[in-house]
Short mmCIF file of C-alpha atoms in Angstrom, two decimals:
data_model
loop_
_atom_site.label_atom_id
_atom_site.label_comp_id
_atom_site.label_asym_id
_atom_site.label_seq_id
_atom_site.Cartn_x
_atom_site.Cartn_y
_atom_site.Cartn_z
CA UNK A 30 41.62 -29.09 -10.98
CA UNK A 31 43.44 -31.83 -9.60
CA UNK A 32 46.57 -32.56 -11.90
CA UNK A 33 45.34 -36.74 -11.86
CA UNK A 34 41.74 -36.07 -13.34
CA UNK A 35 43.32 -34.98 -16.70
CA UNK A 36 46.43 -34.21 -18.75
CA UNK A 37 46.49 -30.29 -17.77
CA UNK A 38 46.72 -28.64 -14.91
CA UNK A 39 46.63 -24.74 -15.00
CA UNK A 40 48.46 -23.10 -12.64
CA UNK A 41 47.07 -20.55 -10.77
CA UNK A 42 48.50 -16.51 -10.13
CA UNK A 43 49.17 -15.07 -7.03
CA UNK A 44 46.71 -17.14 -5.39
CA UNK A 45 46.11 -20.94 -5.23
CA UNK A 46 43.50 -20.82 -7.64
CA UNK A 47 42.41 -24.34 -9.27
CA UNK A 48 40.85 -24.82 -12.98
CA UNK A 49 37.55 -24.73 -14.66
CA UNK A 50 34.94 -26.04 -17.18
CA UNK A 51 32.27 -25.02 -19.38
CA UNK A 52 29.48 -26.44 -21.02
CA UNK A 53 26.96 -25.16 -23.58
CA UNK A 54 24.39 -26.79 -22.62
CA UNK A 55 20.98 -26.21 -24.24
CA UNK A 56 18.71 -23.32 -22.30
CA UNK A 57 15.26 -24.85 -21.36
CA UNK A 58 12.75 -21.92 -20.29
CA UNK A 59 10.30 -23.90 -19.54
CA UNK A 60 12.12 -26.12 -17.31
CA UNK A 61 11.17 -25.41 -13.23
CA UNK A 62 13.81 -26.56 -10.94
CA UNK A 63 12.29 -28.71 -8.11
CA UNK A 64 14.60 -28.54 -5.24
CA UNK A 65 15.19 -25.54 -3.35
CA UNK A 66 19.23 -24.27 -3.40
CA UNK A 67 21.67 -24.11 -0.31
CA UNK A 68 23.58 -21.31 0.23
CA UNK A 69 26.02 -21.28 3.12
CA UNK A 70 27.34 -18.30 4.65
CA UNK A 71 31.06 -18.05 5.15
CA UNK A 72 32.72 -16.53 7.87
CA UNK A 73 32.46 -13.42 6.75
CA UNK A 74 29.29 -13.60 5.62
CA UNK A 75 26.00 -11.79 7.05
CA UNK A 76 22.04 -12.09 6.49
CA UNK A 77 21.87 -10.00 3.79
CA UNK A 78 25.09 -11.48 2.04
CA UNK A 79 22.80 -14.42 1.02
CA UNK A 80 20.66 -14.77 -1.86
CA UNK A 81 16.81 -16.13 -1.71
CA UNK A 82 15.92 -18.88 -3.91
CA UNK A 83 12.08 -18.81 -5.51
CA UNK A 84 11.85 -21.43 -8.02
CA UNK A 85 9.62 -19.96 -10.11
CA UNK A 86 11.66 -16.85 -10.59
CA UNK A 87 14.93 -18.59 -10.87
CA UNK A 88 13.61 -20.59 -13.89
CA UNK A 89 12.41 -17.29 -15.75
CA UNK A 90 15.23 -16.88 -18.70
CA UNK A 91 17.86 -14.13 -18.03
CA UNK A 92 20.27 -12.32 -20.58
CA UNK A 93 23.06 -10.78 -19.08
CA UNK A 94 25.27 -8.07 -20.41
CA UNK A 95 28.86 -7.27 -18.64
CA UNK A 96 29.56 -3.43 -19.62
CA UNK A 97 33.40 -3.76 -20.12
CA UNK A 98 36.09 -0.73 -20.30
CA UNK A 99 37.29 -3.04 -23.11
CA UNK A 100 33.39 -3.52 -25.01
CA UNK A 101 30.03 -5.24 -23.79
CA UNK A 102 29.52 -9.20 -23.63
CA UNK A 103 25.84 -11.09 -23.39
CA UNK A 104 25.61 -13.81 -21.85
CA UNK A 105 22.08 -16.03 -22.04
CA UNK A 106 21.50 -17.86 -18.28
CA UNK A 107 21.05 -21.55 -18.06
CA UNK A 108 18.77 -20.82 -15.80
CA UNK A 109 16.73 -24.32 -16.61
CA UNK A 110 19.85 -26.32 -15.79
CA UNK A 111 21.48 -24.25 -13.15
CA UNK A 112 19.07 -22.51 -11.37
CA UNK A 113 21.18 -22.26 -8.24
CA UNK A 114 24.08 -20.66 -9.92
CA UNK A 115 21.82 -18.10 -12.24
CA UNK A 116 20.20 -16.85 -9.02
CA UNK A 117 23.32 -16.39 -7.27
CA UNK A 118 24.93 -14.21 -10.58
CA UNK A 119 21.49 -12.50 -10.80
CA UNK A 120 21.45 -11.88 -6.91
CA UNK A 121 25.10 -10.55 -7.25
CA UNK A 122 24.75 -8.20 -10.16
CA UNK A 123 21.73 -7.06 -8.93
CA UNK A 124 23.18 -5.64 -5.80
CA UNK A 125 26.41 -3.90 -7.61
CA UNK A 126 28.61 -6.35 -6.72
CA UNK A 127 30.74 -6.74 -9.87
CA UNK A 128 30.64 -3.31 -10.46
CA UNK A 129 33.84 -1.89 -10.63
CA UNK A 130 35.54 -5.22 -10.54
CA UNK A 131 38.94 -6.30 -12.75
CA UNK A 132 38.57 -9.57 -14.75
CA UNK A 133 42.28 -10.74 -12.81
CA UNK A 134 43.16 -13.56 -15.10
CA UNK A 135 43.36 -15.36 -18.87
CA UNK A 136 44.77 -18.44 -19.90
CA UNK A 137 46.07 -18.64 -23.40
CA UNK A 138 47.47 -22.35 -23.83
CA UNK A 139 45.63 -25.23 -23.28
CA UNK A 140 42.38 -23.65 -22.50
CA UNK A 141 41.59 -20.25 -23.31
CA UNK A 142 39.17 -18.54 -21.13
CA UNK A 143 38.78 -15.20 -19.08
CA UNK A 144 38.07 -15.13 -15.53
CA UNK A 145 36.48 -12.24 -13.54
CA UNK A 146 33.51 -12.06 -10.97
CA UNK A 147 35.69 -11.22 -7.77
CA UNK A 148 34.80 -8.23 -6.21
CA UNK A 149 38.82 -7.51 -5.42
CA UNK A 150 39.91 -8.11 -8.47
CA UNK A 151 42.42 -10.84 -6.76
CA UNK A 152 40.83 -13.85 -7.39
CA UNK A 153 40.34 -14.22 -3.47
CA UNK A 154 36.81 -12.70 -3.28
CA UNK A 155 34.43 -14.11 -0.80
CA UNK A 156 30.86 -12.88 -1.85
CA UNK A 157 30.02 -14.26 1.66
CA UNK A 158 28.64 -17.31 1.29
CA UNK A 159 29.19 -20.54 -0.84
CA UNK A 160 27.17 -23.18 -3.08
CA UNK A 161 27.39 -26.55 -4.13
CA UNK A 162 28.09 -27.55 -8.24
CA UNK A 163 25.41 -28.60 -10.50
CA UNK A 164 24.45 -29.12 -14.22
CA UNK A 165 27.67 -30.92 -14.38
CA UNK A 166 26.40 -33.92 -16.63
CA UNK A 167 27.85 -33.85 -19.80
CA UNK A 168 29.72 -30.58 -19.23
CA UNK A 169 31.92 -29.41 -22.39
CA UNK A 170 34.35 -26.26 -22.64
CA UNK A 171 33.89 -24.92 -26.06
CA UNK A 172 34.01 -21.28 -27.12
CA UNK A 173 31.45 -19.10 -25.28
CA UNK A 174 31.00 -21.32 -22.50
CA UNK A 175 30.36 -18.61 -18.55
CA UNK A 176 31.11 -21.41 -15.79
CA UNK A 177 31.56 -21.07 -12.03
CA UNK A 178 35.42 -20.87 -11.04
CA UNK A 179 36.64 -22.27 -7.62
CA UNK A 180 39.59 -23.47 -5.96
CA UNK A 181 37.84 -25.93 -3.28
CA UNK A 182 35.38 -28.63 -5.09
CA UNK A 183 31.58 -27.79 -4.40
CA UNK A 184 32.48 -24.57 -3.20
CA UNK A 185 31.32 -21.72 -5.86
CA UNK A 186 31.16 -18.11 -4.87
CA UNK A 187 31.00 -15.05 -7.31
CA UNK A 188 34.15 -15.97 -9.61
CA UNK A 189 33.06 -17.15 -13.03
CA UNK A 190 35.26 -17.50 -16.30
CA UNK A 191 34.14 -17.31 -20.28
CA UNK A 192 35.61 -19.76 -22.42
CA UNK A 193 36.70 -17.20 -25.88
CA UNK A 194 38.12 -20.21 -28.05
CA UNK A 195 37.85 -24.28 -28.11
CA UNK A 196 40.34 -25.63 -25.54
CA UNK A 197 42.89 -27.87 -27.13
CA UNK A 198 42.75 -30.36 -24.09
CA UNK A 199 40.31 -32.49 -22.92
CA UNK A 200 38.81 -31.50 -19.26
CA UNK A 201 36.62 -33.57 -16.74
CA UNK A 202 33.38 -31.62 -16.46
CA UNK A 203 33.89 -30.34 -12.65
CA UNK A 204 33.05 -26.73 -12.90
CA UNK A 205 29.19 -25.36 -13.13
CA UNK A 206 28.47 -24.40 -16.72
CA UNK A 207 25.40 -21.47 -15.98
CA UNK A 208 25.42 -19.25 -19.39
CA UNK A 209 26.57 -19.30 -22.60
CA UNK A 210 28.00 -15.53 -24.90
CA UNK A 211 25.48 -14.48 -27.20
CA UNK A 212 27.49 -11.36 -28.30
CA UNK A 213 30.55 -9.75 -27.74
CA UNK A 214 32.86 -13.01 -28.66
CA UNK A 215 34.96 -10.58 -30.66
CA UNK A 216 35.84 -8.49 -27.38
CA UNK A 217 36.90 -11.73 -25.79
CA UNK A 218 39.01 -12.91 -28.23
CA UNK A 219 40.60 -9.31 -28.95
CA UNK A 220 41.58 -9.89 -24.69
CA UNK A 221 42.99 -13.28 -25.15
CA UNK A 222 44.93 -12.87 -28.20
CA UNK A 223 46.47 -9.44 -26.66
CA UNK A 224 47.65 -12.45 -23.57
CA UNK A 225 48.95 -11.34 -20.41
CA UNK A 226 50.87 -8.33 -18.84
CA UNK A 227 54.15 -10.79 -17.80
CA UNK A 228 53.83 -12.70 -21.34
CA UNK A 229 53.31 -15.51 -19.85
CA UNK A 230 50.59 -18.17 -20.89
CA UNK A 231 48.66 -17.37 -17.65
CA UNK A 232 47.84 -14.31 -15.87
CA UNK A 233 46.72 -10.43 -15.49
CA UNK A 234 45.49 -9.48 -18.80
CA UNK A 235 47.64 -7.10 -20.79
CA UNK A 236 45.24 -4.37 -20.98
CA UNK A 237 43.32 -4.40 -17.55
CA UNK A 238 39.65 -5.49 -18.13
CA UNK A 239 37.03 -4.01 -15.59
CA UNK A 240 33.49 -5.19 -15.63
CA UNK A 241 32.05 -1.57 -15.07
CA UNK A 242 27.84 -2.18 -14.23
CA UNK A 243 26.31 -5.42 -15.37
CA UNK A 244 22.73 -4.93 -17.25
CA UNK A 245 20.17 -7.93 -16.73
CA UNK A 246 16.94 -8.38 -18.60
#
């Protein structure tokens, strides 16, 4: 997030990793998206790296549960407003790909969210291959709030963050809102008020936090 579009900036660790928003914006299961989604494979990418969009699937509701080492958290797709992005997480997990993975960073000031999804654990992951933003109209970041996290704008990949408390800031709505925690707030608040391993306001978590298999249904 660009330090001019609002009064916060967050800086990033290790990495030049730019901020994120959320939104909890109503599911519509009925809703079919109309236009197909792009997906762009990086450099590293290959064929098989990319995920196939059917509209008709994409719109089916999805509930998503992250088995943690720390407890399990349920998230509810968007898949009505952000059919691109729901795919691509469905695609993702489905394959194993944030198996295994750490959760590599939580913010406790100013906003106060959790943010895993790369494959390293680094916050440098490259799923191979990149999307643009959408169901960014209206965007909020309240508690429970799963949005895409980036550093370059229009450029989403695998990471995602979960918003455990209200920010205390107001943010520009720039970052994909796809899903929304329908259980396990209590782990993610039990992560954020534990902070980070430095003690500083951003960072590693205290207690590492590994997403170990992801359950979709």
């Amino acid at each position: 997030m660009a330090a001019a579009t609002m009064a916060l900036a967050v800086t990033g660790v290790g990495s030049a990793l730019t901020w994120m928003s959320v939104s909890l914006t109503t599911l519509d299961a009925d809703s079919r998206p109309q236009a197909a989604c792009s997906y762009t494979a990086t450099e590293r990418g290959k064929p098989t790296d990319i995920p196939v969009f059917d509209a008709e699937k994409a719109a089916r509701p999805l509930t998503a549960t992250l088995v943690t080492n720390r407890g399990e958290v349920t998230l509810k797709a968007l898949t009505g407003d952000a059919p691109c992005t729901t795919n691509s997480f469905s695609f993702l997990a489905r394959k194993g790909y944030f198996d295994g993975s750490e959760c590599h960073r939580v913010t406790t000031r100013g906003i106060y969210v959790l943010e895993c999804g790369g494959a390293k654990g680094d916050g440098k992951s490259d799923p191979g291959y990149f999307f643009p933003d959408e169901n960014l109209d209206g965007a909020d970041y309240r508690a429970g709030t799963v949005a895409m996290a980036k550093v370059t704008p229009g450029r989403n990949g695998s990471r995602f963050f979960i918003s455990y408390a209200d920010p205390d800031v107001g943010m520009a709505p720039q970052w994909t809102p796809f899903a929304k925690v329908v259980g396990g707030m209590d782990v993610l608040q039990e992560i954020g008020v534990a902070g980070t391993s430095d003690g500083s306001t951003d960072g590693r978590p205290r207690k590492p936090v590994v997403i170990e298999s992801v359950a979709l249904r």
